[in-house]
């Protein structure tokens, strides 16, 4: 059987890199298997997964994203910004406010455009989910903020937030020196989290600045995680580390994101970058 050719675009947001397919023009079959194959950084294109930019009946476009292990994610903050840039510059959606359908609801993207080029995107990520049963995490009560429980084999204090996907936020010191390859899987697959979890290791530098590293379910450590940055900012506000309704800079391995938790919604601002275009046979 003759191979099918697909065109793709490699993009990243703060180093969180995905392989994007324009499904207004391309038909991608078996995206789970394709993500596993193409994400491999030695035998594939290389990336944290693939993202499909699809038609939508309720928004300007619809996003489907698949992690490097083939699992489908509900939401990716960095990918939403990249899609905003793609739609404006290449997709013919010449609006500075774009709506994007995701598995965690419709997101509103506000674009900053300079000379026809999108320089940054602010995404209204919606309200954080704090109720343990809805995150989900197997903890009692109405919130899991500064909760203490057995986690990854030790008694730890942490906060849990969903931004369309589950996050476990741990405030600690010496974040740069953590061996995430060793400790990350223990958090991701802990029985507390029935759908696995993204884990953020966060160091408070000052009331408006956090340093964060992330172990993402299905992908391992990535250079950035937009929903993780949002979850970390929310947890920092609720734990009293940072002020409500003020900009908080999240310093990630791949760059900085600016997050504001208003008490009702979470606003995420940052850049998006084209890396290269390519063709792959599937």
GROMACS .gro file of C-alpha atoms in nm, residues 131-231:
model
  101
  131UNK     CA    1  -1.275   2.010   4.428
  132UNK     CA    2  -1.076   1.685   4.472
  133UNK     CA    3  -1.340   1.460   4.314
  134UNK     CA    4  -1.339   1.669   3.997
  135UNK     CA    5  -0.959   1.704   3.957
  136UNK     CA    6  -0.954   1.400   4.023
  137UNK     CA    7  -0.754   1.316   4.335
  138UNK     CA    8  -0.853   1.072   4.608
  139UNK     CA    9  -0.860   1.321   4.896
  140UNK     CA   10  -1.149   1.431   5.118
  141UNK     CA   11  -1.288   1.782   5.158
  142UNK     CA   12  -1.378   2.070   4.929
  143UNK     CA   13  -1.020   2.163   4.839
  144UNK     CA   14  -0.681   1.993   4.831
  145UNK     CA   15  -0.471   2.301   4.916
  146UNK     CA   16  -0.168   2.239   5.139
  147UNK     CA   17  -0.291   1.883   5.182
  148UNK     CA   18  -0.068   1.633   5.361
  149UNK     CA   19  -0.078   1.270   5.252
  150UNK     CA   20   0.135   0.976   5.148
  151UNK     CA   21   0.257   1.058   4.797
  152UNK     CA   22   0.529   0.890   4.591
  153UNK     CA   23   0.622   0.679   4.893
  154UNK     CA   24   0.662   0.963   5.144
  155UNK     CA   25   0.440   1.193   5.348
  156UNK     CA   26   0.430   1.521   5.160
  157UNK     CA   27   0.243   1.854   5.157
  158UNK     CA   28   0.102   1.956   4.819
  159UNK     CA   29  -0.187   2.127   4.641
  160UNK     CA   30  -0.404   1.986   4.364
  161UNK     CA   31  -0.564   2.193   4.087
  162UNK     CA   32  -0.724   2.107   3.754
  163UNK     CA   33  -0.688   2.345   3.462
  164UNK     CA   34  -0.866   2.102   3.231
  165UNK     CA   35  -0.611   1.839   3.333
  166UNK     CA   36  -0.496   1.732   3.681
  167UNK     CA   37  -0.197   1.896   3.851
  168UNK     CA   38  -0.012   1.831   4.175
  169UNK     CA   39   0.191   2.132   4.293
  170UNK     CA   40   0.473   2.094   4.546
  171UNK     CA   41   0.649   2.399   4.690
  172UNK     CA   42   1.013   2.325   4.761
  173UNK     CA   43   1.365   2.465   4.729
  174UNK     CA   44   1.652   2.367   4.503
  175UNK     CA   45   1.420   2.302   4.211
  176UNK     CA   46   1.703   2.327   3.956
  177UNK     CA   47   1.884   2.030   4.111
  178UNK     CA   48   1.594   1.785   4.127
  179UNK     CA   49   1.635   1.453   3.945
  180UNK     CA   50   1.293   1.448   3.777
  181UNK     CA   51   1.374   1.146   3.563
  182UNK     CA   52   1.406   0.946   3.885
  183UNK     CA   53   1.126   1.092   4.095
  184UNK     CA   54   0.873   1.204   3.832
  185UNK     CA   55   0.713   0.866   3.750
  186UNK     CA   56   0.634   0.804   4.117
  187UNK     CA   57   0.417   1.114   4.127
  188UNK     CA   58   0.260   1.065   3.786
  189UNK     CA   59   0.143   0.712   3.864
  190UNK     CA   60   0.059   0.746   4.235
  191UNK     CA   61  -0.271   0.574   4.327
  192UNK     CA   62  -0.401   0.907   4.461
  193UNK     CA   63  -0.456   1.011   4.099
  194UNK     CA   64  -0.692   0.782   3.907
  195UNK     CA   65  -0.612   0.956   3.576
  196UNK     CA   66  -0.241   1.006   3.653
  197UNK     CA   67  -0.119   1.360   3.714
  198UNK     CA   68   0.111   1.639   3.598
  199UNK     CA   69   0.348   1.735   3.878
  200UNK     CA   70   0.495   2.083   3.930
  201UNK     CA   71   0.795   2.142   4.155
  202UNK     CA   72   0.785   2.512   4.246
  203UNK     CA   73   1.028   2.744   4.424
  204UNK     CA   74   0.902   3.080   4.550
  205UNK     CA   75   1.158   3.346   4.455
  206UNK     CA   76   0.946   3.644   4.562
  207UNK     CA   77   0.570   3.723   4.584
  208UNK     CA   78   0.554   3.781   4.209
  209UNK     CA   79   0.808   3.525   4.080
  210UNK     CA   80   0.808   3.146   4.087
  211UNK     CA   81   1.057   2.898   3.942
  212UNK     CA   82   0.894   2.580   3.815
  213UNK     CA   83   0.988   2.245   3.667
  214UNK     CA   84   0.726   2.001   3.548
  215UNK     CA   85   0.684   1.628   3.498
  216UNK     CA   86   0.395   1.581   3.255
  217UNK     CA   87   0.188   1.266   3.242
  218UNK     CA   88   0.256   1.088   2.917
  219UNK     CA   89   0.554   1.305   2.819
  220UNK     CA   90   0.798   1.317   3.111
  221UNK     CA   91   0.982   1.640   3.188
  222UNK     CA   92   0.906   1.917   2.940
  223UNK     CA   93   1.062   2.261   2.915
  224UNK     CA   94   0.730   2.428   2.989
  225UNK     CA   95   0.368   2.351   3.070
  226UNK     CA   96   0.108   2.627   3.036
  227UNK     CA   97  -0.164   2.458   3.240
  228UNK     CA   98   0.100   2.364   3.498
  229UNK     CA   99   0.212   2.726   3.525
  230UNK     CA  100  -0.152   2.828   3.577
  231UNK     CA  101  -0.206   2.559   3.839
   0.00000   0.00000   0.00000
